[in-house]
Amino acid sequence: MRIPNDAPIGVIDSGVGGLTVVKEMLQFLPAETIIYIGDDARCPYGPRSVEEVKEFTMEMATALAEMGVKMLVVACNTATAVTLDILREQLPFPVLGVIEPGARAAAHVSTTGKIAVLGTVGTIKSKAYEYAISAISTDADIIPLACPEFVPLVESGQYKQMNIQHIMKRSLQPIAHLEFDTAILGCTHYPLLHDQIQEQLPVGVNIVSSAYETVRDVENTLSGLDLANISGERKAPIFYTTGQLEVFESIAIDWLGIRSPDVRHIVLGKPGCQ
Ligand code: DGL
């Protein structure tokens, strides 16, 4: 049976990072309803094994499939890097990731082809950005850097504090002396640290994230498959978290500017594995 056009779009992340993609979706896809799952209780995914990331991502995708979504946006680079193909094989609706859009955005703005990729340990290890960029531009020179200290700053709500600059500086030190004209925020949590990252990078470096390009992909897929919501009825987004409601809610209010977001608790997976 065909999924109705007014069905919601599912969005998943290991935590609050995918809200950076939701922010663009709310702006550019005003007709669509969003259901979000953030696995904050098991965040970060970055240091986890490929098997765990696959298992947890599949749990979120299955929960959304049961809620009747018409499309899934994997708004997590770590999960995109290791699960996109499997999700596409197993789910009966389109599944979009964030790495190809981020690679495209960077290849578009870089004039020297020297591109730094900031991401989680899992994303950097997977070399997913190297593969995606080389498919677009053969002479790109990628400088990968894992920044494992960034995600906890965002998840704990400390991302706005000025006293985290020493952590930013220490994390970005390994590439401070290198030449590149573009840096990809290759983790959906990092746009919440955009200003602090910019402050530590050489002047003139373009900072790109995948959110805007991902939403272009969502839009094209909706229109290509005749899935756009044309009913004129859009419901408020629903946010599920496996973690603490208050923390999620305050970040959603701050980042999305929604006065009272509908944040609910969800339990995923087997008991004892959180
Ligand atoms: N937001 C995620 C990403 O884009 C993952 C962060 C994490 O859980 O380590 O990679």
Short mmCIF file of C-alpha atoms and ligand atoms in Angstrom, two decimals:
data_model
loop_
_atom_site.label_atom_id
_atom_site.label_comp_id
_atom_site.label_asym_id
_atom_site.label_seq_id
_atom_site.Cartn_x
_atom_site.Cartn_y
_atom_site.Cartn_z
CA MET A 1 0.00 0.00 0.00
CA ARG A 2 1.27 3.47 -0.87
CA ILE A 3 2.33 5.62 2.11
CA PRO A 4 0.14 8.77 2.13
CA ASN A 5 1.71 12.10 1.16
CA ASP A 6 0.71 13.68 4.46
CA ALA A 7 2.65 11.03 6.43
CA PRO A 8 5.51 12.47 8.51
CA ILE A 9 9.21 12.46 7.63
CA GLY A 10 11.36 10.61 10.19
CA VAL A 11 14.65 12.11 11.31
CA ILE A 12 17.20 10.31 13.51
CA ASP A 13 20.43 11.11 15.30
CA SER A 14 22.41 9.81 18.24
CA GLY A 15 21.18 12.86 20.16
CA VAL A 16 20.36 16.52 19.58
CA GLY A 17 22.71 16.97 16.58
CA GLY A 18 20.03 16.15 14.02
CA LEU A 19 18.15 19.25 15.17
CA THR A 20 20.58 21.19 12.95
CA VAL A 21 18.97 19.42 9.98
CA VAL A 22 15.47 19.81 11.42
CA LYS A 23 16.04 23.57 11.67
CA GLU A 24 16.57 23.76 7.89
CA MET A 25 13.64 21.41 7.25
CA LEU A 26 11.30 23.62 9.28
CA GLN A 27 12.40 26.62 7.25
CA PHE A 28 12.51 25.14 3.75
CA LEU A 29 9.87 22.39 3.93
CA PRO A 30 7.08 24.18 5.80
CA ALA A 31 4.42 21.77 4.53
CA GLU A 32 6.02 18.64 6.01
CA THR A 33 5.46 17.07 9.43
CA ILE A 34 8.57 15.79 11.25
CA ILE A 35 9.00 13.02 13.80
CA TYR A 36 12.46 13.01 15.35
CA ILE A 37 14.25 10.43 17.47
CA GLY A 38 17.44 11.32 19.35
CA ASP A 39 19.18 8.46 21.11
CA ASP A 40 20.64 10.77 23.76
CA ALA A 41 20.83 8.02 26.39
CA ARG A 42 23.37 6.11 24.23
CA CYS A 43 25.11 9.17 22.75
CA PRO A 44 27.89 9.51 21.63
CA TYR A 45 27.87 6.99 18.79
CA GLY A 46 31.26 8.22 17.56
CA PRO A 47 33.43 5.98 19.76
CA ARG A 48 31.09 2.94 19.44
CA SER A 49 31.71 -0.15 17.33
CA VAL A 50 30.23 -0.37 13.83
CA GLU A 51 27.98 -3.20 15.07
CA GLU A 52 26.54 -1.11 17.89
CA VAL A 53 25.93 1.91 15.65
CA LYS A 54 24.14 -0.37 13.15
CA GLU A 55 22.01 -1.95 15.85
CA PHE A 56 21.00 1.33 17.53
CA THR A 57 20.30 3.06 14.22
CA MET A 58 18.14 0.18 13.06
CA GLU A 59 16.16 0.42 16.31
CA MET A 60 15.38 4.09 15.67
CA ALA A 61 14.51 3.42 12.03
CA THR A 62 12.21 0.55 13.00
CA ALA A 63 10.41 2.70 15.60
CA LEU A 64 9.80 5.37 12.95
CA ALA A 65 8.67 2.81 10.38
CA GLU A 66 6.09 1.64 12.94
CA MET A 67 4.92 5.26 13.31
CA GLY A 68 4.23 5.34 9.57
CA VAL A 69 6.86 7.74 8.19
CA LYS A 70 7.15 8.19 4.42
CA MET A 71 10.89 8.90 4.39
CA LEU A 72 13.87 8.65 6.74
CA VAL A 73 16.60 11.27 7.10
CA VAL A 74 19.66 9.88 8.88
CA ALA A 75 20.78 13.20 10.36
CA CYS A 76 23.88 11.65 11.87
CA ASN A 77 27.16 11.31 10.00
CA THR A 78 28.37 8.41 12.12
CA ALA A 79 25.19 6.44 11.42
CA THR A 80 25.15 7.48 7.75
CA ALA A 81 28.73 6.27 7.32
CA VAL A 82 27.98 2.73 8.41
CA THR A 83 24.26 2.09 8.00
CA LEU A 84 22.95 3.94 4.96
CA ASP A 85 23.20 1.00 2.55
CA ILE A 86 21.59 -1.46 4.96
CA LEU A 87 18.75 0.92 5.80
CA ARG A 88 18.11 1.50 2.10
CA GLU A 89 17.98 -2.24 1.51
CA GLN A 90 15.65 -2.97 4.40
CA LEU A 91 13.19 -0.09 4.59
CA PRO A 92 10.19 0.34 2.31
CA PHE A 93 10.63 4.14 1.94
CA PRO A 94 13.44 6.45 0.78
CA VAL A 95 16.39 6.88 3.16
CA LEU A 96 18.68 9.92 2.89
CA GLY A 97 21.99 10.51 4.65
CA VAL A 98 24.09 13.59 5.38
CA ILE A 99 27.54 12.70 4.07
CA GLU A 100 27.01 12.99 0.33
CA PRO A 101 25.26 16.39 0.74
CA GLY A 102 28.08 17.65 3.00
CA ALA A 103 30.71 16.48 0.52
CA ARG A 104 28.85 18.22 -2.29
CA ALA A 105 28.62 21.48 -0.32
CA ALA A 106 32.37 21.42 0.39
CA ALA A 107 33.39 20.53 -3.16
CA HIS A 108 31.23 23.42 -4.35
CA VAL A 109 32.81 26.14 -2.16
CA SER A 110 36.44 24.98 -2.07
CA THR A 111 38.67 26.63 -4.64
CA THR A 112 41.95 24.96 -3.61
CA GLY A 113 40.51 21.46 -3.15
CA LYS A 114 42.14 21.30 0.30
CA ILE A 115 39.29 20.36 2.61
CA ALA A 116 39.40 19.58 6.32
CA VAL A 117 36.81 17.12 7.60
CA LEU A 118 35.92 17.41 11.29
CA GLY A 119 33.94 14.45 12.56
CA THR A 120 33.52 11.75 15.16
CA VAL A 121 36.05 8.93 15.51
CA GLY A 122 33.59 6.61 13.72
CA THR A 123 33.04 8.94 10.76
CA ILE A 124 36.74 9.70 10.34
CA LYS A 125 37.68 6.00 10.58
CA SER A 126 35.08 5.11 7.94
CA LYS A 127 36.69 7.48 5.38
CA ALA A 128 33.14 8.11 4.14
CA TYR A 129 33.89 11.77 3.33
CA GLU A 130 37.03 10.82 1.37
CA TYR A 131 34.96 8.44 -0.77
CA ALA A 132 32.10 10.91 -1.21
CA ILE A 133 34.36 13.84 -2.13
CA SER A 134 36.51 11.80 -4.50
CA ALA A 135 33.35 10.76 -6.35
CA ILE A 136 32.68 14.46 -7.02
CA SER A 137 36.18 15.88 -7.43
CA THR A 138 39.21 13.75 -8.24
CA ASP A 139 41.90 16.21 -7.16
CA ALA A 140 40.65 17.04 -3.65
CA ASP A 141 43.08 16.80 -0.78
CA ILE A 142 41.32 15.76 2.44
CA ILE A 143 42.58 16.52 5.94
CA PRO A 144 40.57 14.36 8.37
CA LEU A 145 40.34 15.19 12.07
CA ALA A 146 38.37 13.40 14.78
CA CYS A 147 37.10 15.76 17.51
CA PRO A 148 35.73 13.42 20.19
CA GLU A 149 35.42 16.19 22.77
CA PHE A 150 32.85 18.22 20.83
CA VAL A 151 29.68 16.09 21.05
CA PRO A 152 29.61 15.92 24.89
CA LEU A 153 29.81 19.75 24.97
CA VAL A 154 26.66 19.94 22.88
CA GLU A 155 24.74 17.12 24.59
CA SER A 156 25.39 18.64 28.02
CA GLY A 157 24.15 22.04 26.85
CA GLN A 158 27.58 23.66 27.40
CA TYR A 159 27.92 24.68 23.76
CA LYS A 160 27.22 28.35 24.44
CA GLN A 161 29.75 28.80 27.20
CA MET A 162 32.85 30.83 26.48
CA ASN A 163 35.03 28.75 28.80
CA ILE A 164 35.10 25.83 26.35
CA GLN A 165 37.53 27.62 24.04
CA HIS A 166 40.52 25.72 25.45
CA ILE A 167 38.82 22.44 24.45
CA MET A 168 38.17 23.75 20.95
CA LYS A 169 41.76 24.93 20.66
CA ARG A 170 43.20 21.63 21.88
CA SER A 171 40.97 19.61 19.53
CA LEU A 172 41.76 21.69 16.44
CA GLN A 173 45.49 22.06 17.22
CA PRO A 174 46.56 19.16 14.91
CA ILE A 175 45.36 21.04 11.81
CA ALA A 176 46.06 24.62 12.96
CA HIS A 177 49.29 24.88 10.91
CA LEU A 178 47.92 23.16 7.76
CA GLU A 179 46.60 24.87 4.65
CA PHE A 180 42.97 24.35 3.66
CA ASP A 181 40.26 26.71 2.47
CA THR A 182 37.21 24.72 3.58
CA ALA A 183 36.23 22.79 6.70
CA ILE A 184 33.28 20.41 6.77
CA LEU A 185 31.39 20.12 10.03
CA GLY A 186 31.12 16.37 9.50
CA CYS A 187 28.98 15.77 12.56
CA THR A 188 25.49 17.18 12.91
CA HIS A 189 26.23 18.32 16.47
CA TYR A 190 29.02 20.66 15.36
CA PRO A 191 26.94 23.50 13.86
CA LEU A 192 25.94 24.32 17.45
CA LEU A 193 29.66 25.04 18.01
CA HIS A 194 30.08 26.90 14.72
CA ASP A 195 31.30 30.20 16.16
CA GLN A 196 33.79 28.62 18.55
CA ILE A 197 35.15 26.39 15.76
CA GLN A 198 35.45 29.36 13.41
CA GLU A 199 37.41 31.27 16.04
CA GLN A 200 40.06 28.52 16.14
CA LEU A 201 40.43 27.99 12.39
CA PRO A 202 42.64 30.13 10.13
CA VAL A 203 40.96 33.34 8.93
CA GLY A 204 39.11 32.93 5.62
CA VAL A 205 38.35 29.20 5.93
CA ASN A 206 34.82 28.40 4.67
CA ILE A 207 32.86 26.33 7.14
CA VAL A 208 30.21 24.08 5.60
CA SER A 209 27.70 21.70 7.11
CA SER A 210 25.41 19.25 5.40
CA ALA A 211 22.09 20.54 6.73
CA TYR A 212 21.11 22.86 3.89
CA GLU A 213 22.19 20.44 1.11
CA THR A 214 20.46 17.54 2.84
CA VAL A 215 17.21 19.46 2.80
CA ARG A 216 17.66 20.07 -0.94
CA ASP A 217 17.94 16.27 -1.33
CA VAL A 218 14.81 15.75 0.76
CA GLU A 219 12.94 18.28 -1.38
CA ASN A 220 14.09 16.69 -4.65
CA THR A 221 13.22 13.20 -3.46
CA LEU A 222 9.77 14.29 -2.31
CA SER A 223 9.01 15.90 -5.64
CA GLY A 224 10.68 13.14 -7.70
CA LEU A 225 8.61 10.44 -6.00
CA ASP A 226 5.46 12.56 -5.80
CA LEU A 227 5.59 12.34 -2.00
CA ALA A 228 5.33 16.01 -1.01
CA ASN A 229 2.55 16.93 1.41
CA ILE A 230 0.05 18.96 -0.52
CA SER A 231 -2.83 18.48 1.91
CA GLY A 232 -2.21 21.90 3.47
CA GLU A 233 -2.21 20.24 6.91
CA ARG A 234 1.03 20.22 8.79
CA LYS A 235 1.25 19.01 12.35
CA ALA A 236 3.77 20.32 14.88
CA PRO A 237 6.98 18.27 15.04
CA ILE A 238 7.24 15.55 17.67
CA PHE A 239 10.62 14.91 19.27
CA TYR A 240 11.40 11.61 20.97
CA THR A 241 14.47 11.18 23.12
CA THR A 242 15.85 8.17 24.94
CA GLY A 243 17.52 10.62 27.34
CA GLN A 244 16.43 13.40 29.67
CA LEU A 245 13.40 15.38 28.50
CA GLU A 246 14.46 18.67 30.12
CA VAL A 247 17.90 18.75 28.52
CA PHE A 248 16.53 17.89 25.08
CA GLU A 249 13.75 20.41 25.45
CA SER A 250 16.02 23.30 26.40
CA ILE A 251 18.31 22.65 23.42
CA ALA A 252 15.30 22.37 21.08
CA ILE A 253 13.90 25.67 22.39
CA ASP A 254 17.26 27.39 22.04
CA TRP A 255 18.25 26.00 18.64
CA LEU A 256 14.88 25.77 16.88
CA GLY A 257 13.21 28.74 18.53
CA ILE A 258 10.07 26.68 19.23
CA ARG A 259 8.44 27.94 22.44
CA SER A 260 7.05 24.64 23.74
CA PRO A 261 8.36 21.75 21.66
CA ASP A 262 6.52 18.43 21.98
CA VAL A 263 9.28 16.31 23.52
CA ARG A 264 8.47 12.75 24.58
CA HIS A 265 10.41 9.84 26.01
CA ILE A 266 11.01 6.66 24.03
CA VAL A 267 12.61 3.39 25.03
CA LEU A 268 14.59 1.59 22.35
CA GLY A 269 16.29 -1.76 22.22
CA LYS A 270 16.69 -4.46 24.76
CA PRO A 271 16.48 -3.68 28.48
CA GLY A 272 19.93 -3.23 29.95
CA CYS A 273 21.67 -2.07 26.80
CA GLN A 274 21.34 1.64 27.58
N1 DGL B 1 25.59 13.72 15.40
C1 DGL B 1 26.36 12.60 15.08
C2 DGL B 1 27.12 12.72 13.78
O1 DGL B 1 26.70 13.46 12.93
C3 DGL B 1 27.02 11.74 16.08
C4 DGL B 1 27.63 12.24 17.29
C5 DGL B 1 27.97 11.07 18.19
O2 DGL B 1 27.03 10.47 18.67
O3 DGL B 1 29.15 10.78 18.38
O4 DGL B 1 28.10 12.06 13.60
#
